[in-house]
Amino acid sequence: MSVKKLAVLISGGGTNLQAIIDATSQKKINAEIKIVISNREDAYGLVRAEKHGIKNMCISSKNLTDEEYSEKLLEIFKKEEIDFVVLAGFLKILSKDLVMQYKNRIINIHPSLIPSFCGKGYYGIKVHEKAIEYGVKVTGATVHFIDENADTGPIIEQRTVDVDDFDTPNTLQLKVLVIEHEILVSSLKKLCNEELEVVGRRVIKRDVKRGGKDEKGIDKRL
Ligand code: GAR
């Protein structure tokens, strides 16, 4: 099986990027990071990439529409022959055209249990502020494929953490980041090993197929 070529898109500190850098350099994932792209010049994730000798660049989104920005990304993905794109704290919306061209090949990490606390305006610390404000007792993280709307694509993996009485948005963010790193790496591992299959909204393990599926693609044994 070929080693998959990844593009990792970031907007900030890049702790999720670091988890991918560590996992690929320890050969835990059948992939190499070909390029890291940030829409912000000051994103610390660019420094992380540089330190590990990974090609990186800032493409500023200033004065560009989502479509124009995505066109620039698409050009780079094609040039670098990218197999999979990881949105690792990337806070921009991709165009429909880019999403269509890379259908089921772009994944995103989100710091809540989708469909809670997600969609437009829910990003970074805001997600945890809303979870605390609402009073939920569990929250978590989700890795999902990107579709044409915000945070609505098929879910690959989710994990929970408890919200304790003493938690603040900041402590919750730190707890959730730990599990983000874990599920992002494990989802990428399965993706790069070609183990995933999307059936409707469900992401299932490809080898389930061996049992045979009905006309809706559901395993007959289920
Ligand atoms: C992470 O918590 C990620 O889930 C979140 O931004 C943070 C980036 O942290 N993404 C979103 O909120 C997307 N809607 P990092 O730069 O340290 O990986």
mmCIF file of C-alpha atoms and ligand atoms in Angstrom:
data_model
loop_
_atom_site.group_PDB
_atom_site.id
_atom_site.type_symbol
_atom_site.label_atom_id
_atom_site.label_comp_id
_atom_site.label_asym_id
_atom_site.label_seq_id
_atom_site.Cartn_x
_atom_site.Cartn_y
_atom_site.Cartn_z
ATOM 1 C CA MET A 1 0.000 0.000 0.000
ATOM 2 C CA SER A 2 1.393 3.411 -0.958
ATOM 3 C CA VAL A 3 2.452 5.920 1.697
ATOM 4 C CA LYS A 4 -0.264 8.584 1.701
ATOM 5 C CA LYS A 5 0.610 12.234 1.125
ATOM 6 C CA LEU A 6 -0.973 14.634 3.597
ATOM 7 C CA ALA A 7 -1.611 18.377 3.550
ATOM 8 C CA VAL A 8 -2.287 19.759 7.026
ATOM 9 C CA LEU A 9 -4.124 23.096 7.259
ATOM 10 C CA ILE A 10 -3.858 25.180 10.415
ATOM 11 C CA SER A 11 -4.722 28.594 11.823
ATOM 12 C CA GLY A 12 -3.102 28.543 15.245
ATOM 13 C CA GLY A 13 -0.894 26.776 17.765
ATOM 14 C CA GLY A 14 -0.832 23.460 15.968
ATOM 15 C CA THR A 15 -0.939 20.939 18.827
ATOM 16 C CA ASN A 16 -3.017 18.657 16.588
ATOM 17 C CA LEU A 17 -0.443 19.149 13.832
ATOM 18 C CA GLN A 18 2.248 18.157 16.351
ATOM 19 C CA ALA A 19 0.350 14.933 17.130
ATOM 20 C CA ILE A 20 0.366 14.093 13.408
ATOM 21 C CA ILE A 21 4.061 15.010 13.062
ATOM 22 C CA ASP A 22 4.909 12.691 15.983
ATOM 23 C CA ALA A 23 2.752 9.830 14.693
ATOM 24 C CA THR A 24 4.116 10.008 11.142
ATOM 25 C CA SER A 25 7.742 10.285 12.261
ATOM 26 C CA GLN A 26 7.237 7.269 14.561
ATOM 27 C CA LYS A 27 5.632 5.447 11.575
ATOM 28 C CA LYS A 28 2.366 4.983 13.458
ATOM 29 C CA ILE A 29 0.520 6.251 10.390
ATOM 30 C CA ASN A 30 1.111 5.143 6.812
ATOM 31 C CA ALA A 31 1.634 8.734 5.688
ATOM 32 C CA GLU A 32 4.015 11.632 5.225
ATOM 33 C CA ILE A 33 3.163 15.295 5.684
ATOM 34 C CA LYS A 34 3.951 16.899 2.337
ATOM 35 C CA ILE A 35 2.932 20.412 3.296
ATOM 36 C CA VAL A 36 1.555 22.531 6.143
ATOM 37 C CA ILE A 37 -0.488 25.570 5.153
ATOM 38 C CA SER A 38 -1.700 28.327 7.446
ATOM 39 C CA ASN A 39 -4.000 31.227 6.662
ATOM 40 C CA ARG A 40 -2.238 33.210 9.406
ATOM 41 C CA GLU A 41 1.372 34.323 9.284
ATOM 42 C CA ASP A 42 1.740 34.166 13.091
ATOM 43 C CA ALA A 43 0.421 30.596 13.520
ATOM 44 C CA TYR A 44 2.878 28.741 15.777
ATOM 45 C CA GLY A 45 2.084 25.572 13.842
ATOM 46 C CA LEU A 46 4.286 26.921 11.030
ATOM 47 C CA VAL A 47 7.234 26.970 13.453
ATOM 48 C CA ARG A 48 6.481 23.370 14.445
ATOM 49 C CA ALA A 49 6.547 22.335 10.771
ATOM 50 C CA GLU A 50 9.776 24.246 10.138
ATOM 51 C CA LYS A 51 11.459 22.605 13.150
ATOM 52 C CA HIS A 52 10.700 19.201 11.655
ATOM 53 C CA GLY A 53 11.861 20.145 8.167
ATOM 54 C CA ILE A 54 8.348 20.008 6.734
ATOM 55 C CA LYS A 55 7.492 22.276 3.816
ATOM 56 C CA ASN A 56 5.219 25.038 5.092
ATOM 57 C CA MET A 57 3.683 28.266 3.944
ATOM 58 C CA CYS A 58 1.226 30.958 4.842
ATOM 59 C CA ILE A 59 -1.444 31.759 2.316
ATOM 60 C CA SER A 60 -3.156 34.808 3.708
ATOM 61 C CA SER A 61 -6.903 34.844 3.326
ATOM 62 C CA LYS A 62 -7.027 38.647 3.433
ATOM 63 C CA ASN A 63 -9.022 40.131 0.530
ATOM 64 C CA LEU A 64 -9.856 36.678 -0.869
ATOM 65 C CA THR A 65 -13.281 35.051 -1.076
ATOM 66 C CA ASP A 66 -13.620 31.445 0.167
ATOM 67 C CA GLU A 67 -13.717 30.369 -3.500
ATOM 68 C CA GLU A 68 -10.549 32.272 -4.434
ATOM 69 C CA TYR A 69 -8.762 30.945 -1.360
ATOM 70 C CA SER A 70 -9.824 27.367 -2.080
ATOM 71 C CA GLU A 71 -8.638 27.661 -5.677
ATOM 72 C CA LYS A 72 -5.157 28.483 -4.403
ATOM 73 C CA LEU A 73 -5.281 25.460 -2.088
ATOM 74 C CA LEU A 74 -6.468 23.194 -4.875
ATOM 75 C CA GLU A 75 -3.550 24.244 -7.064
ATOM 76 C CA ILE A 76 -1.099 23.285 -4.297
ATOM 77 C CA PHE A 77 -2.861 19.987 -3.493
ATOM 78 C CA LYS A 78 -2.606 18.984 -7.155
ATOM 79 C CA LYS A 79 1.027 20.039 -7.465
ATOM 80 C CA GLU A 80 1.962 18.109 -4.298
ATOM 81 C CA GLU A 81 -0.214 15.118 -5.326
ATOM 82 C CA ILE A 82 -2.026 15.219 -1.987
ATOM 83 C CA ASP A 83 -4.087 12.149 -1.042
ATOM 84 C CA PHE A 84 -5.707 13.451 2.139
ATOM 85 C CA VAL A 85 -6.202 16.897 3.689
ATOM 86 C CA VAL A 86 -6.393 17.390 7.460
ATOM 87 C CA LEU A 87 -8.047 20.494 8.898
ATOM 88 C CA ALA A 88 -6.213 20.725 12.223
ATOM 89 C CA GLY A 89 -7.645 23.849 13.820
ATOM 90 C CA PHE A 90 -8.132 25.509 10.427
ATOM 91 C CA LEU A 91 -10.736 28.218 10.843
ATOM 92 C CA LYS A 92 -11.728 28.933 7.256
ATOM 93 C CA ILE A 93 -14.551 27.562 5.130
ATOM 94 C CA LEU A 94 -13.589 25.642 1.982
ATOM 95 C CA SER A 95 -15.452 26.102 -1.289
ATOM 96 C CA LYS A 96 -18.015 23.564 -2.515
ATOM 97 C CA ASP A 97 -15.813 22.917 -5.541
ATOM 98 C CA LEU A 98 -12.814 21.936 -3.414
ATOM 99 C CA VAL A 99 -14.971 19.765 -1.148
ATOM 100 C CA MET A 100 -16.466 17.985 -4.185
ATOM 101 C CA GLN A 101 -13.057 17.394 -5.783
ATOM 102 C CA TYR A 102 -11.719 15.933 -2.530
ATOM 103 C CA LYS A 103 -14.904 14.150 -1.440
ATOM 104 C CA ASN A 104 -14.234 11.911 1.579
ATOM 105 C CA ARG A 105 -10.578 12.925 1.465
ATOM 106 C CA ILE A 106 -10.718 15.966 3.781
ATOM 107 C CA ILE A 107 -11.077 15.418 7.525
ATOM 108 C CA ASN A 108 -11.630 17.894 10.349
ATOM 109 C CA ILE A 109 -11.151 17.777 14.117
ATOM 110 C CA HIS A 110 -13.819 19.572 16.157
ATOM 111 C CA PRO A 111 -13.678 20.108 19.938
ATOM 112 C CA SER A 112 -17.192 18.883 20.828
ATOM 113 C CA LEU A 113 -19.477 15.914 20.340
ATOM 114 C CA ILE A 114 -21.086 16.809 17.017
ATOM 115 C CA PRO A 115 -24.015 17.594 16.550
ATOM 116 C CA SER A 116 -23.679 19.585 19.803
ATOM 117 C CA PHE A 117 -21.806 22.907 19.920
ATOM 118 C CA CYS A 118 -20.814 22.977 16.256
ATOM 119 C CA GLY A 119 -21.494 24.856 13.036
ATOM 120 C CA LYS A 120 -21.016 28.514 12.206
ATOM 121 C CA GLY A 121 -19.396 30.523 15.014
ATOM 122 C CA TYR A 122 -18.403 27.457 17.072
ATOM 123 C CA TYR A 123 -14.635 27.223 17.070
ATOM 124 C CA GLY A 124 -11.747 27.107 19.544
ATOM 125 C CA ILE A 125 -12.460 28.289 23.106
ATOM 126 C CA LYS A 126 -15.984 29.451 22.139
ATOM 127 C CA VAL A 127 -17.064 25.808 21.900
ATOM 128 C CA HIS A 128 -16.012 25.148 25.500
ATOM 129 C CA GLU A 129 -17.574 28.398 26.757
ATOM 130 C CA LYS A 130 -20.893 27.266 25.272
ATOM 131 C CA ALA A 131 -20.580 23.759 26.755
ATOM 132 C CA ILE A 132 -19.941 25.172 30.254
ATOM 133 C CA GLU A 133 -22.721 27.743 29.849
ATOM 134 C CA TYR A 134 -25.196 25.032 28.806
ATOM 135 C CA GLY A 135 -24.214 22.858 31.741
ATOM 136 C CA VAL A 136 -23.504 19.602 29.902
ATOM 137 C CA LYS A 137 -21.912 16.872 32.021
ATOM 138 C CA VAL A 138 -19.990 15.302 29.156
ATOM 139 C CA THR A 139 -18.385 16.811 26.106
ATOM 140 C CA GLY A 140 -15.663 15.548 23.800
ATOM 141 C CA ALA A 141 -14.168 15.680 20.339
ATOM 142 C CA THR A 142 -15.164 14.539 16.856
ATOM 143 C CA VAL A 143 -13.215 13.685 13.716
ATOM 144 C CA HIS A 144 -15.372 13.852 10.605
ATOM 145 C CA PHE A 145 -15.205 14.115 6.843
ATOM 146 C CA ILE A 146 -15.876 17.543 5.400
ATOM 147 C CA ASP A 147 -18.965 18.082 3.310
ATOM 148 C CA GLU A 148 -20.385 21.300 1.870
ATOM 149 C CA ASN A 149 -21.727 22.608 5.216
ATOM 150 C CA ALA A 150 -19.987 23.476 8.501
ATOM 151 C CA ASP A 151 -19.363 20.421 10.744
ATOM 152 C CA THR A 152 -22.040 18.245 9.096
ATOM 153 C CA GLY A 153 -19.990 15.567 7.299
ATOM 154 C CA PRO A 154 -19.932 11.841 8.186
ATOM 155 C CA ILE A 155 -18.404 11.117 11.602
ATOM 156 C CA ILE A 156 -15.268 8.966 11.738
ATOM 157 C CA GLU A 157 -14.582 8.937 15.471
ATOM 158 C CA GLN A 158 -15.759 10.549 18.719
ATOM 159 C CA ARG A 159 -14.564 10.404 22.295
ATOM 160 C CA THR A 160 -15.963 11.878 25.500
ATOM 161 C CA VAL A 161 -14.603 13.656 28.568
ATOM 162 C CA ASP A 162 -16.500 14.480 31.774
ATOM 163 C CA VAL A 163 -17.231 18.096 32.589
ATOM 164 C CA ASP A 164 -16.369 18.486 36.269
ATOM 165 C CA ASP A 165 -17.837 21.088 38.619
ATOM 166 C CA PHE A 166 -14.534 22.966 38.792
ATOM 167 C CA ASP A 167 -14.002 23.078 35.012
ATOM 168 C CA THR A 168 -13.656 26.403 33.212
ATOM 169 C CA PRO A 169 -13.565 26.828 29.417
ATOM 170 C CA ASN A 170 -9.763 26.781 29.647
ATOM 171 C CA THR A 171 -9.461 23.583 31.713
ATOM 172 C CA LEU A 172 -12.048 21.904 29.505
ATOM 173 C CA GLN A 173 -10.152 22.922 26.385
ATOM 174 C CA LEU A 174 -7.000 21.295 27.746
ATOM 175 C CA LYS A 175 -8.818 18.055 28.627
ATOM 176 C CA VAL A 176 -10.469 17.906 25.204
ATOM 177 C CA LEU A 177 -7.201 18.635 23.368
ATOM 178 C CA VAL A 178 -5.699 15.447 24.826
ATOM 179 C CA ILE A 179 -8.433 13.285 23.300
ATOM 180 C CA GLU A 180 -8.415 15.316 20.063
ATOM 181 C CA HIS A 181 -4.815 14.280 19.500
ATOM 182 C CA GLU A 182 -5.666 10.623 20.160
ATOM 183 C CA ILE A 183 -8.689 10.359 17.881
ATOM 184 C CA LEU A 184 -7.121 12.438 15.118
ATOM 185 C CA VAL A 185 -4.164 10.060 14.957
ATOM 186 C CA SER A 186 -6.305 6.929 15.167
ATOM 187 C CA SER A 187 -8.712 8.207 12.474
ATOM 188 C CA LEU A 188 -5.807 9.112 10.200
ATOM 189 C CA LYS A 189 -4.289 5.708 10.746
ATOM 190 C CA LYS A 190 -7.474 3.986 9.550
ATOM 191 C CA LEU A 191 -7.912 6.429 6.660
ATOM 192 C CA CYS A 192 -4.360 5.977 5.399
ATOM 193 C CA ASN A 193 -4.667 2.191 5.697
ATOM 194 C CA GLU A 194 -7.763 2.419 3.468
ATOM 195 C CA GLU A 195 -9.894 0.860 6.206
ATOM 196 C CA LEU A 196 -12.790 3.309 6.040
ATOM 197 C CA GLU A 197 -15.898 3.282 3.936
ATOM 198 C CA VAL A 198 -18.674 5.894 3.862
ATOM 199 C CA VAL A 199 -22.182 4.446 3.591
ATOM 200 C CA GLY A 200 -24.769 7.218 3.679
ATOM 201 C CA ARG A 201 -23.909 9.194 6.817
ATOM 202 C CA ARG A 202 -22.116 6.276 8.442
ATOM 203 C CA VAL A 203 -18.383 5.654 8.322
ATOM 204 C CA ILE A 204 -17.768 1.948 8.734
ATOM 205 C CA LYS A 205 -14.775 -0.365 8.699
ATOM 206 C CA ARG A 206 -14.148 -1.563 5.194
ATOM 207 C CA ASP A 207 -13.713 -5.244 6.148
ATOM 208 C CA VAL A 208 -17.326 -5.362 7.432
ATOM 209 C CA LYS A 209 -18.120 -5.575 3.721
ATOM 210 C CA ARG A 210 -16.934 -9.153 3.549
ATOM 211 C CA GLY A 211 -20.163 -10.251 5.193
ATOM 212 C CA GLY A 212 -22.066 -8.827 2.208
ATOM 213 C CA LYS A 213 -24.247 -5.757 2.086
ATOM 214 C CA ASP A 214 -27.860 -5.115 1.201
ATOM 215 C CA GLU A 215 -28.836 -2.608 -1.504
ATOM 216 C CA LYS A 216 -28.476 0.293 1.008
ATOM 217 C CA GLY A 217 -24.905 -0.750 1.695
ATOM 218 C CA ILE A 218 -25.675 -2.043 5.193
ATOM 219 C CA ASP A 219 -23.935 -5.208 6.367
ATOM 220 C CA LYS A 220 -26.461 -8.055 6.181
ATOM 221 C CA ARG A 221 -25.195 -9.457 9.477
ATOM 222 C CA LEU A 222 -26.184 -6.343 11.431
HETATM 223 C C1 GAR B 1 -8.553 22.576 18.390
HETATM 224 O O1 GAR B 1 -9.204 22.501 19.623
HETATM 225 C C2 GAR B 1 -9.506 22.199 17.268
HETATM 226 O O2 GAR B 1 -10.396 21.186 17.606
HETATM 227 C C3 GAR B 1 -10.231 23.501 17.068
HETATM 228 O O3 GAR B 1 -9.215 24.477 17.133
HETATM 229 C C4 GAR B 1 -8.199 24.016 18.056
HETATM 230 C C5 GAR B 1 -6.853 24.121 17.369
HETATM 231 O O4 GAR B 1 -5.845 23.768 18.266
HETATM 232 N N1 GAR B 1 -10.934 23.524 15.833
HETATM 233 C C6 GAR B 1 -12.140 24.085 15.700
HETATM 234 O O5 GAR B 1 -12.697 24.678 16.606
HETATM 235 C C7 GAR B 1 -12.763 23.931 14.333
HETATM 236 N N2 GAR B 1 -14.158 24.254 14.368
HETATM 237 P P1 GAR B 1 -4.374 23.409 17.763
HETATM 238 O O6 GAR B 1 -3.968 24.543 16.809
HETATM 239 O O7 GAR B 1 -3.557 23.383 19.013
HETATM 240 O O8 GAR B 1 -4.426 22.080 17.060
#
